[in-house]
Coordinates of C-alpha atoms in Angstrom, one line a residue:
X1 CA 11.8 -42.1 37.2
X2 CA 9.2 -39.4 37.2
X3 CA 5.9 -40.5 35.7
X4 CA 2.9 -38.5 34.6
X5 CA 1.0 -39.6 37.7
X6 CA 3.6 -38.0 39.9
X7 CA 3.1 -34.6 38.3
X8 CA 1.0 -32.1 40.4
X9 CA -2.5 -31.5 39.1
X10 CA -3.0 -28.3 37.2
X11 CA -5.6 -25.9 38.7
X12 CA -8.9 -26.1 37.0
X13 CA -9.9 -23.2 34.8
X14 CA -12.9 -21.5 36.4
X15 CA -16.1 -21.6 34.4
X16 CA -16.2 -17.8 34.4
X17 CA -12.9 -17.6 32.6
X18 CA -14.0 -20.3 30.1
X19 CA -17.1 -18.3 29.4
X20 CA -15.2 -15.0 29.0
X21 CA -12.7 -16.6 26.6
X22 CA -15.5 -18.2 24.6
X23 CA -17.3 -14.9 24.4
X24 CA -14.1 -13.1 23.4
X25 CA -13.3 -15.6 20.7
X26 CA -16.9 -15.4 19.3
X27 CA -16.7 -11.6 19.3
X28 CA -13.3 -11.7 17.6
X29 CA -14.6 -13.9 14.8
X30 CA -17.8 -11.9 14.4
X31 CA -15.9 -8.6 14.2
X32 CA -13.4 -10.0 11.7
X33 CA -16.2 -11.5 9.6
X34 CA -18.1 -8.2 9.4
X35 CA -14.8 -6.4 8.4
X36 CA -14.1 -8.9 5.7
X37 CA -17.7 -9.1 4.4
X38 CA -17.7 -5.3 4.0
X39 CA -14.8 -5.6 1.6
X40 CA -17.4 -7.0 -0.9
X41 CA -15.2 -9.8 -2.2
X42 CA -16.5 -12.8 -4.0
X43 CA -18.4 -15.2 -1.7
X44 CA -15.8 -17.9 -2.0
X45 CA -12.9 -15.5 -1.3
X46 CA -14.8 -14.0 1.7
X47 CA -15.4 -17.4 3.2
X48 CA -11.8 -18.4 2.7
X49 CA -10.4 -15.4 4.5
X50 CA -12.9 -15.8 7.4
X51 CA -11.9 -19.5 7.9
X52 CA -8.2 -18.7 7.6
X53 CA -8.4 -16.2 10.5
X54 CA -10.6 -18.5 12.6
X55 CA -8.1 -21.4 12.3
X56 CA -4.9 -19.3 12.4
X57 CA -6.0 -16.1 14.2
X58 CA -2.6 -14.4 14.6
X59 CA -1.1 -15.4 11.3
X60 CA -4.4 -15.0 9.4
X61 CA -5.0 -11.5 10.8
X62 CA -1.4 -10.4 9.9
X63 CA -1.6 -11.7 6.4
X64 CA -5.1 -10.1 5.8
X65 CA -4.0 -6.8 7.3
X66 CA -1.3 -6.4 4.7
X67 CA -2.6 -8.4 1.7
X68 CA -6.3 -8.7 2.2
X69 CA -7.8 -5.3 1.5
X70 CA -8.5 -4.7 -2.2
X71 CA -9.3 -1.0 -1.9
X72 CA -7.5 2.0 -0.6
X73 CA -9.0 5.3 0.5
X74 CA -7.1 8.0 -1.3
X75 CA -8.3 11.5 -1.7
X76 CA -8.0 12.7 -5.2
X77 CA -6.5 16.1 -5.7
X78 CA -9.5 18.0 -7.0
X79 CA -7.4 21.0 -7.9
X80 CA -5.4 19.0 -10.4
X81 CA -8.5 17.3 -11.9
X82 CA -10.3 20.6 -12.3
X83 CA -7.4 22.1 -14.2
X84 CA -7.1 19.1 -16.4
X85 CA -10.8 18.9 -17.2
X86 CA -10.9 22.6 -17.9
X87 CA -9.3 21.9 -21.3
X88 CA -11.2 18.6 -22.0
X89 CA -13.7 20.3 -24.2
X90 CA -10.9 21.0 -26.7
X91 CA -10.2 17.3 -26.9
X92 CA -13.8 16.5 -27.8
X93 CA -13.9 19.3 -30.4
X94 CA -10.8 18.0 -32.1
X95 CA -12.2 14.5 -32.2
X96 CA -15.5 15.1 -33.9
X97 CA -14.1 14.3 -37.3
X98 CA -12.5 11.2 -36.1
X99 CA -15.6 9.9 -34.3
X100 CA -17.6 10.1 -37.5
X101 CA -15.8 7.1 -39.0
X102 CA -14.8 5.3 -35.8
X103 CA -16.5 1.9 -35.1
X104 CA -19.4 2.3 -32.7
X105 CA -17.8 0.1 -30.0
X106 CA -14.7 2.3 -30.0
X107 CA -16.8 5.3 -29.4
X108 CA -18.4 3.4 -26.5
X109 CA -14.9 2.5 -25.2
X110 CA -14.0 6.2 -25.2
X111 CA -17.1 6.9 -23.0
X112 CA -16.3 4.0 -20.7
X113 CA -12.8 5.3 -20.2
X114 CA -14.1 8.7 -19.4
X115 CA -16.6 7.3 -16.9
X116 CA -14.2 5.0 -15.1
X117 CA -11.1 7.1 -14.7
X118 CA -12.3 10.6 -15.7
X119 CA -9.9 10.8 -18.7
X120 CA -11.4 11.5 -22.1
X121 CA -10.1 10.5 -25.5
X122 CA -7.5 13.0 -26.6
X123 CA -5.1 13.5 -29.5
X124 CA -1.4 13.0 -30.2
X125 CA 0.6 14.6 -32.9
X126 CA 3.1 11.8 -32.8
X127 CA 2.9 8.2 -31.6
X128 CA 6.0 6.1 -31.7
X129 CA 6.5 2.5 -30.7
X130 CA 10.0 1.9 -29.1
X131 CA 11.3 -1.7 -29.1
X132 CA 13.9 -2.7 -26.6
X133 CA 16.1 -0.8 -24.1
X134 CA 18.4 0.7 -26.7
X135 CA 15.6 2.5 -28.5
X136 CA 13.7 3.5 -25.4
X137 CA 16.6 4.8 -23.3
X138 CA 18.0 6.8 -26.3
X139 CA 14.6 8.5 -26.9
X140 CA 14.1 9.1 -23.2
X141 CA 17.6 10.6 -22.7
X142 CA 17.1 12.8 -25.8
X143 CA 13.8 14.1 -24.6
X144 CA 15.2 14.9 -21.1
X145 CA 18.2 16.7 -22.6
X146 CA 15.9 18.9 -24.6
X147 CA 13.6 19.8 -21.7
X148 CA 13.5 23.5 -20.8
X149 CA 11.0 23.7 -18.0
X150 CA 10.4 20.5 -16.1
X151 CA 11.0 16.7 -16.2
X152 CA 8.6 14.4 -14.3
X153 CA 9.4 10.7 -13.8
X154 CA 7.6 7.9 -12.1
X155 CA 8.9 4.3 -12.0
X156 CA 8.2 1.0 -10.3
X157 CA 11.9 -0.1 -10.5
X158 CA 14.8 2.3 -10.6
X159 CA 18.1 0.5 -10.0
X160 CA 21.4 2.0 -9.0
X161 CA 23.2 0.3 -11.9
X162 CA 24.8 1.6 -15.1
X163 CA 21.6 3.0 -16.7
X164 CA 20.2 4.2 -13.4
X165 CA 23.3 6.1 -12.6
X166 CA 23.5 7.6 -16.0
X167 CA 19.9 8.8 -15.8
X168 CA 20.4 10.2 -12.3
X169 CA 23.5 12.1 -13.5
X170 CA 21.5 13.6 -16.4
X171 CA 18.7 14.7 -14.1
X172 CA 21.3 16.3 -11.8
X173 CA 22.6 18.2 -14.8
X174 CA 19.1 19.4 -15.8
X175 CA 18.3 20.4 -12.3
X176 CA 21.4 22.5 -12.1
X177 CA 20.3 24.2 -15.4
X178 CA 17.2 25.3 -13.6
X179 CA 14.8 22.6 -15.0
X180 CA 12.3 21.5 -12.3
X181 CA 12.9 17.7 -11.8
X182 CA 10.5 15.5 -9.9
X183 CA 11.2 11.8 -9.5
X184 CA 8.8 9.4 -7.9
X185 CA 9.8 5.7 -7.3
X186 CA 7.9 2.9 -5.7
X187 CA 9.4 2.1 -2.3
X188 CA 9.2 -1.6 -2.7
X189 CA 10.1 -2.0 -6.4
X190 CA 13.1 0.4 -5.9
X191 CA 14.1 -0.9 -2.5
X192 CA 17.8 -1.0 -3.4
X193 CA 17.9 2.7 -3.7
X194 CA 19.3 4.5 -0.7
X195 CA 19.5 8.2 0.2
X196 CA 23.2 8.3 -0.8
X197 CA 22.3 7.5 -4.4
X198 CA 19.8 10.4 -4.7
X199 CA 21.9 12.8 -2.6
X200 CA 23.4 14.6 -5.6
X201 CA 20.0 14.9 -7.2
X202 CA 18.4 16.4 -4.1
X203 CA 21.4 18.7 -3.6
X204 CA 20.8 20.0 -7.1
X205 CA 17.3 21.0 -6.1
X206 CA 15.3 18.1 -7.5
X207 CA 12.4 16.5 -5.7
X208 CA 12.6 12.8 -4.9
X209 CA 9.6 10.9 -3.5
X210 CA 8.9 7.3 -2.5
X211 CA 5.5 5.8 -3.1
X212 CA 4.0 3.9 -0.1
X213 CA 7.2 3.7 1.9
X214 CA 6.3 1.1 4.5
X215 CA 9.7 0.4 6.0
X216 CA 9.8 -0.2 9.8
X217 CA 10.1 3.2 11.5
X218 CA 8.1 4.9 8.8
X219 CA 4.4 4.2 7.9
X220 CA 3.7 0.6 8.7
X221 CA 0.3 0.5 7.2
X222 CA -1.7 -2.0 5.0
X223 CA -0.4 -0.4 1.8
X224 CA 2.4 -2.8 1.1
X225 CA 0.2 -4.7 -1.3
X226 CA -0.7 -1.5 -3.3
X227 CA 2.3 -0.5 -5.5
X228 CA 2.7 2.0 -8.3
X229 CA 3.6 -0.1 -11.2
X230 CA 3.4 2.9 -13.5
X231 CA 6.2 4.1 -15.8
X232 CA 5.6 7.8 -16.7
X233 CA 8.0 10.4 -18.0
X234 CA 6.8 13.9 -19.0
X235 CA 9.1 16.5 -20.4
X236 CA 7.8 20.1 -20.6
X237 CA 4.2 18.7 -20.9
X238 CA 4.9 18.1 -24.6
X239 CA 6.7 14.7 -24.8
X240 CA 5.6 11.7 -22.7
X241 CA 6.6 8.1 -22.3
X242 CA 4.9 5.1 -20.9
X243 CA 5.1 1.3 -21.3
X244 CA 6.8 -1.7 -19.9
X245 CA 10.4 -0.6 -19.4
X246 CA 11.8 0.2 -15.9
X247 CA 15.2 1.8 -15.3
X248 CA 17.4 -1.2 -15.0
X249 CA 20.3 -2.8 -16.9
X250 CA 18.1 -5.9 -17.1
X251 CA 16.2 -4.1 -19.9
X252 CA 19.2 -2.7 -21.8
X253 CA 20.5 -5.1 -24.5
X254 CA 23.5 -2.7 -24.9
X255 CA 24.7 -3.9 -21.4
X256 CA 23.2 -7.4 -21.2
X257 CA 22.7 -9.6 -24.3
X258 CA 20.0 -11.5 -22.3
X259 CA 18.1 -8.3 -21.4
X260 CA 14.3 -8.4 -21.2
X261 CA 12.4 -8.1 -24.4
X262 CA 10.1 -5.1 -23.9
X263 CA 8.4 -2.2 -25.6
X264 CA 7.6 1.4 -24.7
X265 CA 5.6 4.3 -26.2
X266 CA 6.6 7.9 -26.9
X267 CA 3.8 10.4 -27.3
X268 CA 3.6 14.1 -28.3
X269 CA 0.6 16.4 -28.1
X270 CA -2.4 16.8 -25.9
X271 CA -2.5 13.2 -24.7
X272 CA 0.7 13.9 -22.7
X273 CA -1.4 16.2 -20.5
X274 CA -3.2 13.2 -19.1
X275 CA 0.1 11.5 -18.3
X276 CA 1.0 14.7 -16.5
X277 CA -2.3 14.7 -14.5
X278 CA -1.8 11.1 -13.3
X279 CA 1.8 11.8 -12.3
X280 CA 0.9 15.0 -10.4
X281 CA -1.9 13.1 -8.5
X282 CA 0.6 10.4 -7.5
X283 CA 3.3 13.0 -6.6
X284 CA 1.0 15.1 -4.4
X285 CA -0.4 11.9 -2.7
X286 CA 3.1 10.4 -2.1
X287 CA 5.0 13.5 -1.0
X288 CA 2.4 16.0 0.3
X289 CA 3.9 18.8 -1.8
X290 CA 0.4 20.4 -2.1
X291 CA 0.5 21.2 1.6
X292 CA 3.7 23.2 1.0
X293 CA 2.1 25.0 -2.0
X294 CA 3.7 23.9 -5.3
X295 CA 6.0 26.4 -6.9
X296 CA 4.4 26.0 -10.3
X297 CA 0.8 26.6 -11.4
X298 CA -1.1 23.5 -12.3
X299 CA -2.7 25.5 -15.1
X300 CA 0.6 25.8 -16.9
X301 CA 1.5 22.1 -16.3
X302 CA -1.8 20.9 -17.7
X303 CA -2.4 23.4 -20.6
X304 CA -3.1 21.8 -24.0
X305 CA -0.1 21.7 -26.4
X306 CA -0.2 20.5 -30.0
X307 CA -3.4 19.2 -31.5
X308 CA -2.8 15.9 -33.4
X309 CA -4.5 13.5 -35.7
X310 CA -4.1 10.4 -33.6
X311 CA -6.8 9.5 -31.2
X312 CA -5.3 8.4 -27.8
X313 CA -6.9 7.7 -24.5
X314 CA -4.8 7.4 -21.4
X315 CA -6.4 5.0 -18.9
X316 CA -5.3 4.8 -15.3
X317 CA -6.5 2.5 -12.6
X318 CA -5.6 1.5 -9.0
X319 CA -7.0 0.3 -5.7
X320 CA -8.4 3.7 -4.9
X321 CA -11.1 3.2 -7.5
X322 CA -13.8 0.5 -7.6
X323 CA -14.2 0.8 -11.3
X324 CA -11.1 -1.1 -12.4
X325 CA -10.8 1.1 -15.5
X326 CA -8.1 -0.8 -17.4
X327 CA -9.8 -4.1 -16.6
X328 CA -13.1 -2.9 -18.0
X329 CA -11.6 -1.3 -21.0
X330 CA -9.7 -4.5 -21.9
X331 CA -12.9 -6.6 -21.5
X332 CA -14.9 -4.1 -23.7
X333 CA -12.2 -4.3 -26.4
X334 CA -12.2 -8.1 -26.3
X335 CA -16.0 -8.3 -26.5
X336 CA -16.0 -5.7 -29.4
X337 CA -13.4 -7.4 -31.5
X338 CA -14.5 -9.2 -34.7
X339 CA -11.2 -10.2 -36.3
X340 CA -8.3 -10.5 -33.8
X341 CA -7.2 -10.2 -30.2
X342 CA -3.4 -10.4 -29.9
X343 CA -2.0 -10.2 -26.3
X344 CA 1.6 -10.1 -25.2
X345 CA 2.2 -10.2 -21.5
X346 CA 4.9 -11.5 -19.1
X347 CA 2.3 -12.6 -16.5
X348 CA -0.9 -14.2 -17.6
X349 CA -3.3 -14.9 -14.7
X350 CA -6.7 -13.9 -15.9
X351 CA -9.7 -13.7 -13.6
X352 CA -13.0 -15.4 -14.6
X353 CA -14.4 -12.4 -16.5
X354 CA -11.2 -12.0 -18.6
X355 CA -10.9 -15.8 -19.3
X356 CA -14.6 -16.0 -20.3
X357 CA -14.2 -13.0 -22.6
X358 CA -11.1 -14.6 -24.3
X359 CA -12.7 -18.0 -24.7
X360 CA -16.0 -16.5 -25.9
X361 CA -14.1 -14.4 -28.6
X362 CA -12.3 -17.5 -29.7
X363 CA -15.5 -19.6 -29.9
X364 CA -17.1 -17.0 -32.2
X365 CA -14.2 -17.1 -34.6
X366 CA -12.0 -14.2 -33.5
X367 CA -8.2 -14.9 -33.9
X368 CA -7.2 -14.9 -30.2
X369 CA -3.5 -15.2 -29.6
X370 CA -1.7 -15.0 -26.3
X371 CA 2.1 -14.8 -26.0
X372 CA 3.9 -15.3 -22.7
X373 CA 7.6 -16.0 -21.8
X374 CA 8.8 -19.6 -21.8
X375 CA 11.2 -18.7 -19.0
X376 CA 9.6 -16.4 -16.6
X377 CA 11.2 -14.6 -13.7
X378 CA 8.4 -15.8 -11.4
X379 CA 8.0 -19.6 -11.2
X380 CA 4.7 -19.5 -9.4
X381 CA 3.1 -17.0 -11.9
X382 CA 4.4 -19.1 -14.8
X383 CA 2.8 -22.2 -13.3
X384 CA -0.5 -20.4 -12.7
X385 CA -0.5 -19.2 -16.3
X386 CA 0.0 -22.8 -17.6
X387 CA -3.1 -23.9 -15.8
X388 CA -5.2 -21.7 -18.1
X389 CA -3.7 -22.8 -21.4
X390 CA -5.9 -25.8 -21.9
X391 CA -9.1 -23.8 -21.5
X392 CA -7.9 -21.3 -24.1
X393 CA -6.8 -23.9 -26.6
X394 CA -9.9 -26.0 -26.3
X395 CA -11.9 -22.8 -27.2
X396 CA -9.8 -22.2 -30.3
X397 CA -7.3 -19.7 -29.0
X398 CA -3.6 -20.0 -29.7
X399 CA -0.9 -19.7 -27.1
X400 CA 2.8 -19.2 -27.7
X401 CA 5.8 -19.2 -25.4
X402 CA 8.5 -16.7 -26.3
X403 CA 11.9 -18.6 -26.1
X404 CA 14.6 -16.0 -26.9
X405 CA 14.7 -14.0 -23.6
X406 CA 12.4 -13.0 -20.8
X407 CA 9.4 -11.4 -22.4
X408 CA 8.3 -8.3 -20.6
X409 CA 6.1 -6.5 -23.2
X410 CA 2.6 -5.5 -22.2
X411 CA 0.7 -5.0 -25.5
X412 CA -2.7 -5.7 -27.0
X413 CA -4.0 -5.5 -30.5
X414 CA -7.8 -5.5 -31.2
X415 CA -8.8 -5.8 -34.9
X416 CA -7.1 -3.0 -36.9
X417 CA -8.4 -0.1 -34.9
X418 CA -7.2 -0.3 -31.3
X419 CA -3.6 -0.8 -30.0
X420 CA -2.6 -0.8 -26.4
X421 CA 0.8 -0.3 -24.7
X422 CA 1.1 0.2 -21.0
X423 CA 2.3 -1.0 -17.7
X424 CA -0.5 -3.5 -16.9
X425 CA 0.0 -7.2 -17.1
X426 CA -2.9 -9.5 -17.9
X427 CA -3.4 -10.5 -14.3
X428 CA -5.4 -9.7 -11.1
X429 CA -2.6 -7.7 -9.6
X430 CA -2.5 -5.3 -12.4
X431 CA -6.2 -5.1 -12.9
X432 CA -7.1 -4.7 -9.3
X433 CA -4.2 -4.1 -6.9
X434 CA -1.5 -2.0 -8.6
X435 CA -1.6 1.5 -9.8
X436 CA -1.3 1.1 -13.6
X437 CA -1.5 3.2 -16.7
X438 CA -2.1 2.3 -20.4
X439 CA -2.4 4.2 -23.7
X440 CA -5.3 3.1 -25.9
X441 CA -4.5 4.3 -29.4
X442 CA -7.6 4.2 -31.7
X443 CA -7.1 3.6 -35.4
X444 CA -4.2 1.9 -37.3
X445 CA -1.5 4.1 -35.8
X446 CA -0.4 1.6 -33.3
X447 CA -2.0 -1.6 -34.5
X448 CA 0.2 -1.8 -37.5
X449 CA 3.6 -1.7 -35.7
X450 CA 2.3 -3.8 -32.8
X451 CA 1.0 -6.4 -35.2
X452 CA 4.2 -6.5 -37.1
X453 CA 6.2 -6.8 -33.8
X454 CA 3.9 -9.6 -32.6
X455 CA 4.6 -11.6 -35.8
X456 CA 8.3 -11.1 -35.5
X457 CA 8.2 -12.4 -32.0
X458 CA 6.3 -15.4 -33.2
X459 CA 9.4 -16.5 -35.1
X460 CA 11.2 -16.8 -31.7
X461 CA 8.3 -18.6 -30.0
X462 CA 7.0 -22.1 -29.6
X463 CA 3.3 -22.8 -29.9
X464 CA 1.7 -24.6 -27.0
X465 CA -0.1 -27.7 -28.2
X466 CA -3.3 -29.1 -26.8
X467 CA -1.9 -32.7 -26.6
X468 CA 1.3 -31.8 -24.8
X469 CA 2.1 -34.2 -22.0
X470 CA 3.0 -32.8 -18.6
X471 CA 4.2 -35.0 -15.6
X472 CA 1.7 -35.4 -12.8
X473 CA 3.8 -33.3 -10.4
X474 CA 3.8 -30.4 -12.9
X475 CA 0.0 -30.5 -13.3
X476 CA -0.4 -30.5 -9.5
X477 CA 2.0 -27.6 -9.1
X478 CA 0.3 -25.6 -11.8
X479 CA -3.2 -26.3 -10.3
X480 CA -1.9 -25.3 -6.8
X481 CA -0.4 -22.1 -8.1
X482 CA -3.7 -21.2 -9.7
X483 CA -5.2 -21.1 -6.2
X484 CA -3.1 -18.1 -5.5
X485 CA -4.3 -16.2 -8.6
X486 CA -6.1 -13.5 -6.7
X487 CA -2.8 -12.4 -5.2
X488 CA -0.5 -12.9 -8.2

């Protein structure tokens, strides 16, 4: 039987090789450390990434390359911005009368939005809250059928199911009528879509683009973590939509009784121009159409339409900006609230600034309410959310879990003078990593229907009590999930 002593001795590693390997390892760690430090993360996060790559060099580097960077260099299309800002003066002129009686902190929020995402407060002639897929899809299809010049759409999820096929067929019909159709979908969120599904649309002359297509054989770059979570539809520059609903049967109660509970927003008037601007920037960035010279003039696409009486500010944010516009606007609204802060979100994973803002508001007597789904489609996100409940409740906030269906609404109500509907969840991914868009509607226009909807949803929810008892394994799982909050 062969023993270890019978094995031949391995040749000794020369000292020069040891020295070279040691130097290479030190240089590797030093270069990676500099790279990570320059990302300007929190000290704890920076140290964590450096240690992970030191202990697991190959795996750590791969994970960081795709998921570590929090910022993305993206050249803004100055031509689009210049045409949009050309008409911004008209927005300010139309809002002088409104600003005279608006609370001071709302005027400051308007300035903050302009400074962080270069979009001023505008006006809308009509603001309509749409609840559920039946209302939303009917209004959406009606607006597309009425379009005469162009239809622009941007979605995170576009499924090749019943509602998705119906929308595609309608877009094919409009394209054949001579209406310019542009459809932009996120390559990851809409990964089930193949070329065959969109072939009739492209054959009809419509444009189809994929945002950050990182499939093997295409552009394998560290953009997989940066998705467009936006839902934007613009018809003729006059009617616009944004909100929580994607294009999927999962959101249509006409097809599925257990469809997600969600809301959307329909706008008319000048505010639609800013939805248009955000879409055009995303379209040009994703497809490069600017290089081929667009067939239409940006001036026509971004010209003001109907002046309205409702003050609306479109706020867009993404990893290409260091200002985190939506995050800052939400924090400003929470700090300025004196009566209520009502939040509905499917994913609640607040960072330290947002958690402190909410608990501070509750401690000073503001009615802080947070509604999340009881049964989420993401177990780890739901667990992370539960880990924050005790801190909120101890500060005086109230937390509800919606029982009826999967809650997918993303809404906020601040006092009686600011209502928000958009695509952003109340989590780090929406505030920092995804491309998101929200409509901040100042005044009672949106707070009244949003507040009423929140109270209706309360009847189908269970309040989370401070003295609830969770098993030890559940507490451990929730606390562990919280460690991944920066990526959720």
